[in-house]
Amino acid sequence: MGQSSSKKDPVLLEEGLTMEEIQAEREEYVNNLKIEYQYSCYEEKDADGCHLLGEYMEAIEKNANKAFELFQRNCEQNQHTTSCYRYALYLMGGKVCESSMTKALKPAKIACDGKKPEACKLLSLIHWNGESDRAADSKKAEEYMKRACDMDNSDACGFLHSWYLGPEHMLKYNPNRKPHMGHLERDVEKAVHYGDKACNFGSGIACRSMSRLYYVGDGVAKDKDKGNGNLINFYKKPMNPSSPRYLRRQSSSDANGYVPPYGRESIHTTADEEHLRVTGLRRKKLMTLMIWLGVLTLLVIILFAINITLIRVLQMRYQGMTWLRFHTYSDDKNGNSQVSSVHFTAQKIDLGHVVANSGKVLGTRDKRLIIHGSRVIVNTKENGTRLVLQDGLCRLENVEQFQVVSGINGKTLFSAQHPLVTIDRKIKQIAAKGMITNKIRSPVNENLKIETENANLRGNEGIQLDSKAFNATAKTTLLLKTSKDGSIRFNGKKIHIGNRWKVLSLSTSPALTASVDAFRVCVCQSTRPKLFIVNGNKPCSAPATVCP
């Protein structure tokens, strides 16, 4: 017994070829067409070849951008009629470029002048449908539509028929008519003429409209026979391929091509025709939409899980978190106004930057508010007054006025404009490494005593010491120093200078009977007086270096 084959023998078709072989021949033929069109366009510079190459890119390779470039160049350089028509359709469609009826005027005019009825119809519709920046031109629309109708275009004759009837007498009047559309005066005679012509060319819409005119008697005498005759013509005549009801893919050479769906020949003006252009989602677009919806759903689930995790980790409640709570209370000082506050209940809170809208940061009653940081800055606003705590120093910056106010009675204890610091009588001693002030004074009839290991009194513009009795005592050295042009003045009933308390005995001049242990105080009689001392038994004379 012979073995049965698991595969069927290939079916032999015409000329003994299989379907695969026929398909391969067809693919080879199509590829050869591309080579032929490219050679005709680029080598022979043939306008028809360039147009056929554009149709090939559009229909076979589905490359609308390349087809648009070929139609544009062939129209602008070679004034090719059909390429200009296709170029105008692309400009109107807006798939590969921005939709512009104004830009489509020029190529549509070239194609219409080349006696292409579809181009004349398109040019007329562009003039009929104005835009916000371009008014409709009804006269030009009528002129070009007549040219298209004279070239036996049924749609053009049908448009003229409806235009001469007016928008009110359409089968279904659209009250939301665009404000920029053209308008022609009602002329029933012309409407009947172009309606009969369109119906004879096979326009079903025109046949039905003419039948309605005769049935109703809209501008013409009622004639049911003519009305029935138009309906009979509508059903007898084959559907015109150029009718909007029959969307035929038509090439420039009237064979083996198509007009892309984004460049249809007619511009719909009624609500029903506009509704027919609305299509559903294609399969690929629907799949893409479903994928994106799935991704968004997944993101929502992830974000929801993250939020739940944050709530559990931070232990959040309706008033806040465990260690951070939000409260609202009435402030008696501000007329029982509602004030919001943030309450930190933890022992330590680590915060990087805190902004208090109320300008207040308060601690717990009867407890210290301790702020730790390598550099603590307290400010009210950016580039405003701020308090800087750094390196053991407390520094106020950008301050025009500084006051210390009592928290009990609101009394000003210290003001930078009037820098007088009053020390309570209970305070007997103040210790500091250094003090910068312009005045220190003691109460009346009380002593002011300054004790230090090394005292340095310095005044940028001088030092003035006023008292009933002034005593400066130093263990080793008491140095009085002034600048080159400065001076030191002593004014008092008695002046004691020495290393111990001892009255300076002065002799009655010129006897010079004073002790040699004493000194005589002398003054240089010059433009710049100087004080100097000599031995008590010596006259007041000094070298030129001392008294010039």
C-alpha positions as MATLAB code, in Angstrom:
seq = 'MGQSSSKKDPVLLEEGLTMEEIQAEREEYVNNLKIEYQYSCYEEKDADGCHLLGEYMEAIEKNANKAFELFQRNCEQNQHTTSCYRYALYLMGGKVCESSMTKALKPAKIACDGKKPEACKLLSLIHWNGESDRAADSKKAEEYMKRACDMDNSDACGFLHSWYLGPEHMLKYNPNRKPHMGHLERDVEKAVHYGDKACNFGSGIACRSMSRLYYVGDGVAKDKDKGNGNLINFYKKPMNPSSPRYLRRQSSSDANGYVPPYGRESIHTTADEEHLRVTGLRRKKLMTLMIWLGVLTLLVIILFAINITLIRVLQMRYQGMTWLRFHTYSDDKNGNSQVSSVHFTAQKIDLGHVVANSGKVLGTRDKRLIIHGSRVIVNTKENGTRLVLQDGLCRLENVEQFQVVSGINGKTLFSAQHPLVTIDRKIKQIAAKGMITNKIRSPVNENLKIETENANLRGNEGIQLDSKAFNATAKTTLLLKTSKDGSIRFNGKKIHIGNRWKVLSLSTSPALTASVDAFRVCVCQSTRPKLFIVNGNKPCSAPATVCP';
ca = [
       0.000    0.000    0.000;
       1.255    3.450   -0.797;
       1.751    6.082    1.849;
      -0.743    8.966    1.892;
       0.791   12.454    1.722;
       0.058   14.750    4.658;
       0.284   17.826    2.398;
      -2.083   18.572   -0.439;
      -0.667   19.188   -3.870;
      -0.679   22.897   -4.811;
      -3.641   23.927   -6.918;
      -2.577   24.785  -10.450;
      -4.159   27.959  -11.810;
      -3.816   29.764  -15.124;
      -0.835   28.786  -17.226;
       0.018   26.061  -14.727;
       1.078   28.502  -11.933;
       0.258   28.224   -8.268;
      -1.230   31.067   -6.221;
       2.161   31.708   -4.571;
       3.855   32.003   -7.965;
       1.154   34.342   -9.251;
       1.490   36.489   -6.116;
       5.264   36.625   -6.581;
       4.802   37.761  -10.184;
       2.410   40.479   -9.066;
       4.857   41.735   -6.424;
       7.620   41.809   -9.001;
       5.343   43.732  -11.359;
       4.547   46.298   -8.678;
       8.237   46.747   -7.828;
       9.030   47.209  -11.503;
       6.356   49.906  -11.675;
       8.144   51.867   -8.953;
      11.459   51.614  -10.802;
       9.773   52.718  -14.034;
       8.057   55.688  -12.364;
      11.278   56.770  -10.625;
      13.230   56.657  -13.887;
      10.505   58.596  -15.692;
      10.366   61.260  -12.985;
      14.017   61.738  -12.002;
      15.832   60.838  -15.217;
      13.398   61.789  -17.978;
      11.900   64.707  -15.980;
       8.428   63.632  -17.076;
       5.588   65.312  -15.161;
       3.195   62.384  -15.672;
       5.861   60.008  -14.355;
       6.302   62.139  -11.212;
       2.556   62.125  -10.639;
       2.357   58.342  -11.075;
       5.237   57.976   -8.607;
       3.288   60.085   -6.110;
       0.235   57.870   -6.547;
       2.445   54.799   -6.074;
       3.826   56.184   -2.801;
       0.316   56.979   -1.650;
      -1.498   53.776   -2.653;
       1.179   51.052   -2.488;
       3.743   52.172    0.099;
       1.234   54.205    2.154;
       3.804   57.016    2.417;
       1.611   60.115    2.501;
       4.513   62.476    3.296;
       6.495   61.401    0.219;
       3.381   61.555   -1.959;
       2.677   65.072   -0.674;
       6.232   66.186   -1.561;
       5.965   64.711   -5.085;
       2.561   66.306   -5.768;
       3.766   69.662   -4.416;
       6.956   69.723   -6.488;
       5.202   68.497   -9.653;
       2.568   71.202   -9.242;
       4.928   74.073   -8.500;
       7.579   73.156  -11.093;
       5.580   71.489  -13.893;
       2.069   72.936  -13.346;
       0.715   69.387  -13.616;
      -3.085   69.533  -13.443;
      -3.834   66.369  -11.486;
      -0.829   66.825   -9.159;
      -2.044   70.334   -8.336;
      -5.484   68.902   -7.573;
      -3.991   66.269   -5.283;
      -1.733   68.892   -3.675;
      -4.791   71.053   -2.926;
      -6.578   68.063   -1.367;
      -3.610   67.416    0.930;
      -3.537   71.091    1.971;
      -7.233   70.903    2.791;
      -7.050   67.558    4.577;
      -4.337   68.498    7.070;
      -2.924   64.981    7.517;
       0.693   65.699    6.571;
       0.572   69.479    6.972;
      -1.511   72.115    8.678;
      -4.956   72.367    7.108;
      -5.360   75.607    5.164;
      -8.083   76.415    2.659;
      -6.277   79.634    1.768;
      -3.085   77.789    0.731;
      -5.167   75.377   -1.371;
      -6.497   78.208   -3.559;
      -3.421   78.474   -5.812;
      -2.958   74.761   -6.704;
      -6.725   74.331   -7.121;
      -6.763   77.305   -9.537;
      -3.963   75.731  -11.608;
      -5.835   72.415  -11.776;
      -9.107   74.143  -12.685;
      -7.417   76.091  -15.481;
      -6.180   72.699  -16.696;
      -9.860   71.742  -17.232;
     -10.200   69.330  -14.347;
     -13.842   69.568  -13.196;
     -13.162   68.213   -9.720;
     -10.588   70.976   -9.175;
     -13.030   73.663  -10.312;
     -15.635   72.279   -7.924;
     -13.070   72.263   -5.069;
     -11.968   75.819   -5.898;
     -15.600   76.952   -5.876;
     -16.250   75.346   -2.505;
     -13.171   77.047   -1.025;
     -14.506   80.448   -2.139;
     -17.979   79.523   -0.877;
     -16.747   78.474    2.567;
     -15.073   81.515    4.081;
     -12.990   81.586    7.259;
     -12.585   83.931   10.195;
      -9.717   85.737    8.421;
     -11.027   85.285    4.861;
     -14.467   86.314    3.692;
     -16.494   84.116    1.361;
     -16.592   85.136   -2.324;
     -19.969   84.020   -3.678;
     -19.354   85.373   -7.202;
     -16.145   83.397   -7.694;
     -17.762   80.334   -6.140;
     -20.629   80.603   -8.661;
     -18.201   81.117  -11.568;
     -15.994   78.098  -10.835;
     -18.958   75.844   -9.999;
     -20.502   76.698  -13.396;
     -17.217   75.772  -15.073;
     -17.259   72.404  -13.315;
     -20.909   71.841  -14.247;
     -20.202   72.716  -17.885;
     -17.598   69.932  -17.825;
     -20.445   67.485  -16.926;
     -19.704   67.189  -13.203;
     -22.980   66.134  -11.576;
     -21.969   67.277   -8.097;
     -21.201   70.780   -9.372;
     -24.602   71.044  -11.038;
     -26.214   69.757   -7.843;
     -24.429   72.413   -5.766;
     -25.660   75.174   -8.105;
     -29.180   73.774   -7.861;
     -29.135   73.934   -4.050;
     -27.432   77.365   -3.980;
     -30.067   78.966   -6.222;
     -32.846   77.474   -4.100;
     -31.329   78.930   -0.930;
     -30.531   77.271    2.427;
     -34.149   77.544    3.649;
     -35.427   75.151    0.979;
     -32.987   72.312    1.554;
     -34.454   68.908    2.349;
     -33.334   69.347    5.962;
     -32.575   72.946    6.875;
     -29.608   73.432    9.204;
     -30.283   76.425   11.518;
     -26.627   76.439   12.664;
     -25.372   77.527    9.273;
     -21.762   78.725    9.353;
     -21.533   82.535    9.365;
     -18.690   82.609    6.832;
     -20.518   80.712    4.044;
     -21.465   82.333    0.757;
     -24.968   83.227   -0.404;
     -26.690   83.632   -3.785;
     -29.997   85.281   -4.517;
     -32.846   82.802   -4.906;
     -33.459   82.008   -8.581;
     -35.886   79.120   -9.103;
     -35.439   79.140  -12.883;
     -31.676   78.571  -12.605;
     -32.238   76.062   -9.813;
     -34.556   74.013  -12.067;
     -32.083   74.234  -14.962;
     -29.104   72.970  -12.974;
     -31.263   70.487  -11.046;
     -32.431   68.811  -14.284;
     -28.853   68.773  -15.519;
     -27.549   67.190  -12.318;
     -30.349   64.621  -12.288;
     -29.625   63.662  -15.900;
     -25.958   63.202  -14.921;
     -27.072   60.726  -12.235;
     -27.164   62.839   -9.047;
     -29.725   61.184   -6.773;
     -29.901   64.169   -4.440;
     -30.755   66.475   -7.342;
     -33.443   64.066   -8.606;
     -35.119   63.921   -5.217;
     -34.917   67.706   -4.830;
     -36.496   68.260   -8.252;
     -39.234   65.760   -7.418;
     -39.979   67.683   -4.228;
     -40.164   70.986   -6.127;
     -42.838   69.670   -8.475;
     -44.794   67.853   -5.763;
     -44.882   70.850   -3.421;
     -44.891   73.559   -6.065;
     -41.935   75.403   -4.518;
     -41.468   78.235   -7.025;
     -42.864   76.158   -9.908;
     -46.284   74.888  -10.873;
     -47.291   71.644   -9.222;
     -46.762   68.726  -11.567;
     -46.876   65.225  -10.090;
     -45.956   63.672  -13.433;
     -42.674   65.580  -13.524;
     -42.158   64.772   -9.863;
     -42.628   61.069  -10.528;
     -40.436   61.356  -13.609;
     -37.523   62.656  -11.560;
     -37.929   59.813   -9.076;
     -38.016   57.302  -11.940;
     -34.814   58.829  -13.305;
     -33.271   58.530   -9.846;
     -33.979   54.796   -9.622;
     -33.261   53.985  -13.278;
     -29.938   55.744  -13.653;
     -26.811   54.069  -12.268;
     -25.221   55.827   -9.309;
     -22.724   58.436  -10.405;
     -19.261   57.513   -9.116;
     -18.587   61.201   -8.418;
     -21.625   61.502   -6.132;
     -20.918   61.962   -2.400;
     -23.000   58.813   -1.751;
     -20.506   56.782   -3.752;
     -16.994   57.259   -2.370;
     -14.861   56.042   -5.217;
     -11.075   56.032   -5.146;
     -10.206   57.842   -8.319;
      -6.734   58.420   -9.770;
      -5.551   61.300  -11.908;
      -5.451   59.040  -14.950;
      -9.037   57.798  -14.120;
      -7.733   54.283  -13.435;
      -5.864   52.292  -10.801;
      -5.681   54.943   -8.059;
      -7.676   56.636   -5.332;
      -8.316   59.884   -3.587;
      -7.259   59.530    0.055;
     -10.085   59.708    2.600;
      -8.618   62.906    4.072;
      -8.962   64.676    0.709;
     -12.544   64.099   -0.427;
     -13.781   66.106   -3.345;
     -16.794   67.784   -1.751;
     -17.061   69.957    1.333;
     -20.205   68.906    3.232;
     -22.435   71.673    4.465;
     -25.465   69.924    5.983;
     -25.776   68.248    9.351;
     -26.537   64.823    7.800;
     -23.514   64.886    5.501;
     -21.266   65.997    8.355;
     -22.598   63.121   10.436;
     -21.683   60.643    7.690;
     -18.021   61.658    7.983;
     -17.839   60.674   11.668;
     -16.235   57.262   12.015;
     -15.475   55.033   14.980;
     -12.110   53.988   16.336;
     -10.103   51.755   14.114;
      -8.888   48.477   15.474;
      -5.274   49.551   16.030;
      -6.303   52.807   17.665;
      -8.738   50.942   19.888;
      -6.000   48.540   20.984;
      -3.690   51.476   21.728;
      -6.422   53.139   23.775;
      -7.070   49.953   25.754;
      -3.342   49.555   26.474;
      -3.096   53.134   27.742;
      -6.168   52.652   29.917;
      -4.555   49.541   31.389;
      -1.335   51.445   32.113;
      -3.253   54.287   33.768;
      -5.225   51.793   35.866;
      -1.980   50.174   37.008;
      -0.538   53.576   37.951;
      -3.661   54.409   39.966;
      -3.356   51.128   41.875;
       0.354   51.765   42.589;
      -0.306   55.323   43.819;
      -3.146   54.085   46.009;
      -0.856   51.455   47.574;
       1.850   54.090   48.194;
      -0.649   56.403   49.908;
      -1.907   53.595   52.153;
       1.702   52.716   53.059;
       2.500   56.348   53.937;
      -0.593   56.603   56.131;
       0.343   53.436   58.022;
       4.030   54.345   58.422;
       3.353   57.922   59.541;
       0.421   56.794   61.727;
      -1.776   59.541   60.363;
      -5.146   60.356   61.948;
      -7.844   62.900   61.251;
      -5.964   65.424   63.467;
      -2.554   64.627   62.012;
       0.165   62.134   62.863;
       1.110   60.581   66.200;
       3.833   63.169   66.911;
       2.375   65.942   64.767;
      -1.149   67.235   65.302;
      -3.183   70.115   63.949;
      -5.467   72.168   66.174;
      -7.784   75.145   65.825;
      -8.556   77.348   68.815;
     -10.082   80.731   69.615;
      -7.674   83.566   70.400;
      -9.148   85.818   73.098;
      -6.600   88.562   72.416;
      -7.716   88.857   68.768;
     -11.457   88.903   69.330;
     -11.974   85.127   69.557;
     -10.703   84.654   66.013;
      -9.966   81.113   64.864;
      -6.249   80.340   64.899;
      -4.668   77.168   63.510;
      -1.623   75.655   65.154;
       0.709   72.700   64.717;
       1.490   70.748   67.885;
       4.682   68.656   68.087;
       4.395   66.080   70.879;
       7.730   64.269   70.469;
      10.730   64.937   72.713;
      12.894   65.885   69.733;
      11.832   67.084   66.299;
      14.317   67.238   63.415;
      13.203   69.933   60.973;
      15.219   71.377   58.149;
      13.203   74.503   57.362;
      10.208   75.905   59.263;
       7.911   78.695   58.044;
       5.409   80.034   60.603;
       2.695   82.112   58.919;
       1.618   83.530   62.283;
       5.193   84.530   63.112;
       5.069   82.655   66.426;
       6.882   79.530   67.611;
       5.846   78.642   71.165;
       7.050   76.033   73.618;
       5.097   73.999   76.132;
       4.039   75.849   79.272;
       6.639   75.718   82.090;
       9.135   73.960   79.804;
      12.106   75.239   77.881;
      12.037   75.531   74.100;
      15.500   74.386   73.030;
      16.619   74.788   69.413;
      19.797   72.989   68.358;
      21.656   73.504   65.109;
      25.061   74.306   63.701;
      23.532   77.484   62.326;
      20.060   78.618   63.335;
      18.427   81.406   61.342;
      15.156   82.980   62.435;
      13.741   85.409   59.860;
      10.382   86.881   58.947;
      10.802   87.027   55.188;
      13.451   86.713   52.515;
      16.136   89.452   52.699;
      14.480   90.785   55.860;
      15.434   91.024   59.521;
      16.842   87.794   60.855;
      18.440   86.366   63.995;
      21.506   84.194   63.404;
      22.808   81.804   66.080;
      26.221   80.447   65.082;
      29.568   79.695   66.748;
      28.310   80.779   70.177;
      27.225   84.206   68.905;
      23.804   85.778   68.674;
      23.695   88.235   65.771;
      20.886   90.397   64.440;
      21.119   91.266   60.731;
      19.261   93.777   58.548;
      17.944   95.571   61.655;
      16.855   99.205   61.694;
      15.378   99.129   65.202;
      15.896   96.771   68.154;
      13.844   96.723   71.356;
      13.611   94.531   74.432;
      10.039   94.580   75.746;
       8.776   93.277   79.076;
       6.456   90.322   78.719;
       4.533   91.360   81.833;
       3.543   94.961   81.217;
       4.834   95.579   77.681;
       7.302   98.225   78.855;
      10.334   98.857   76.677;
      13.384   97.722   78.624;
      15.899   98.594   75.927;
      15.802  100.444   72.615;
      18.600  100.696   70.083;
      17.578  104.275   69.315;
      18.022  105.174   72.997;
      20.617  102.639   74.210;
      20.315  103.055   77.980;
      20.575   99.831   79.966;
      19.431  100.124   83.576;
      20.936   97.642   86.008;
      18.780   96.674   88.949;
      20.132   97.674   92.372;
      20.199   94.032   93.406;
      22.842   93.379   90.741;
      26.182   94.365   92.286;
      28.558   92.965   89.707;
      28.617   92.355   85.923;
      31.279   90.172   84.290;
      32.065   90.222   80.571;
      35.029   89.645   78.266;
      34.378   92.852   76.425;
      31.846   95.656   76.326;
      31.172   98.170   73.571;
      29.183  101.199   74.697;
      29.295  104.956   74.460;
      28.518  105.650   78.139;
      28.661  103.911   81.523;
      27.416  105.668   84.652;
      26.525  104.792   88.223;
      23.644  106.091   90.320;
      24.066  109.421   92.096;
      26.419  109.314   95.111;
      27.435  105.728   94.353;
      30.749  104.389   93.133;
      31.391  102.833   89.713;
      34.220  100.357   90.074;
      35.816   98.424   87.211;
      38.247   95.634   88.070;
      40.100   93.589   85.487;
      43.442   91.963   84.889;
      44.124   94.098   81.859;
      41.867   97.097   81.215;
      41.883   98.804   77.858;
      39.661  101.851   77.442;
      39.488  102.968   73.851;
      37.416  105.650   72.208;
      37.408  106.368   68.503;
      36.752  110.061   69.097;
      37.994  110.389   72.677;
      37.343  109.278   76.252;
      35.690  111.523   78.820;
      35.704  110.564   82.511;
      33.544  112.727   84.833;
      33.185  112.034   88.549;
      33.495  113.630   91.956;
      36.579  111.529   92.547;
      38.354  109.410   89.932;
      40.888  106.799   90.981;
      42.808  104.658   88.481;
      45.042  102.086   90.174;
      47.287   99.582   88.424;
      49.753   97.109   89.890;
      52.435   97.692   87.260;
      51.679  100.217   84.553;
      49.082  102.880   83.890;
      49.423  104.035   80.282;
      47.711  107.087   78.845;
      48.089  107.268   75.082;
      46.629  109.482   72.408;
      47.139  110.057   68.691;
      49.743  112.426   67.261;
      47.351  115.340   67.086;
      45.399  114.393   70.223;
      45.641  115.679   73.800;
      45.128  114.562   77.391;
      43.469  116.985   79.770;
      43.096  116.743   83.560;
      40.746  119.091   85.370;
      40.300  118.976   89.150;
      41.103  120.631   92.437;
      43.727  118.017   93.234;
      45.576  115.667   90.927;
      47.668  112.848   92.358;
      50.083  111.047   90.022;
      52.540  108.529   91.394;
      53.035  104.948   92.471;
      51.447  105.588   95.856;
      49.205  108.058   97.532;
      51.447  111.057   98.033;
      50.839  114.762   97.758;
      53.049  116.438   95.153;
      55.013  119.129   96.993;
      55.675  122.111   94.746;
      58.200  124.810   95.665;
      57.444  128.450   95.391;
      59.057  129.581   92.229;
      61.850  130.578   91.867;
      63.212  129.404   95.264;
      63.152  125.752   94.159;
      63.055  124.428   97.676;
      61.078  121.303   96.845;
      62.362  117.844   97.593;
      64.182  115.987   94.838;
      61.772  113.149   95.386;
      58.975  115.304   94.072;
      58.305  116.447   90.530;
      57.277  119.702   88.940;
      54.531  119.648   86.273;
      55.324  121.985   83.378;
      53.555  123.002   80.171;
      55.211  123.914   76.860;
      54.312  127.414   75.698;
      53.864  126.687   72.010;
      51.145  126.328   69.396;
      50.761  122.761   70.570;
      51.036  122.773   74.397;
      52.482  119.691   76.012;
      52.555  118.576   79.623;
      55.874  117.330   80.989;
      57.507  116.906   84.424;
      60.925  117.722   85.835;
      62.530  117.279   89.241;
      60.970  119.363   91.941;
      64.157  121.429   92.468;
      64.704  122.050   88.714;
      63.271  124.822   86.544;
      60.689  124.046   83.845;
      63.010  123.595   80.916;
      62.833  120.922   78.283;
      64.905  120.048   75.221;
      63.767  121.098   71.730;
      62.562  117.570   71.030;
      59.941  117.957   73.766;
      59.037  121.647   73.424;
      59.907  122.850   69.920;
];
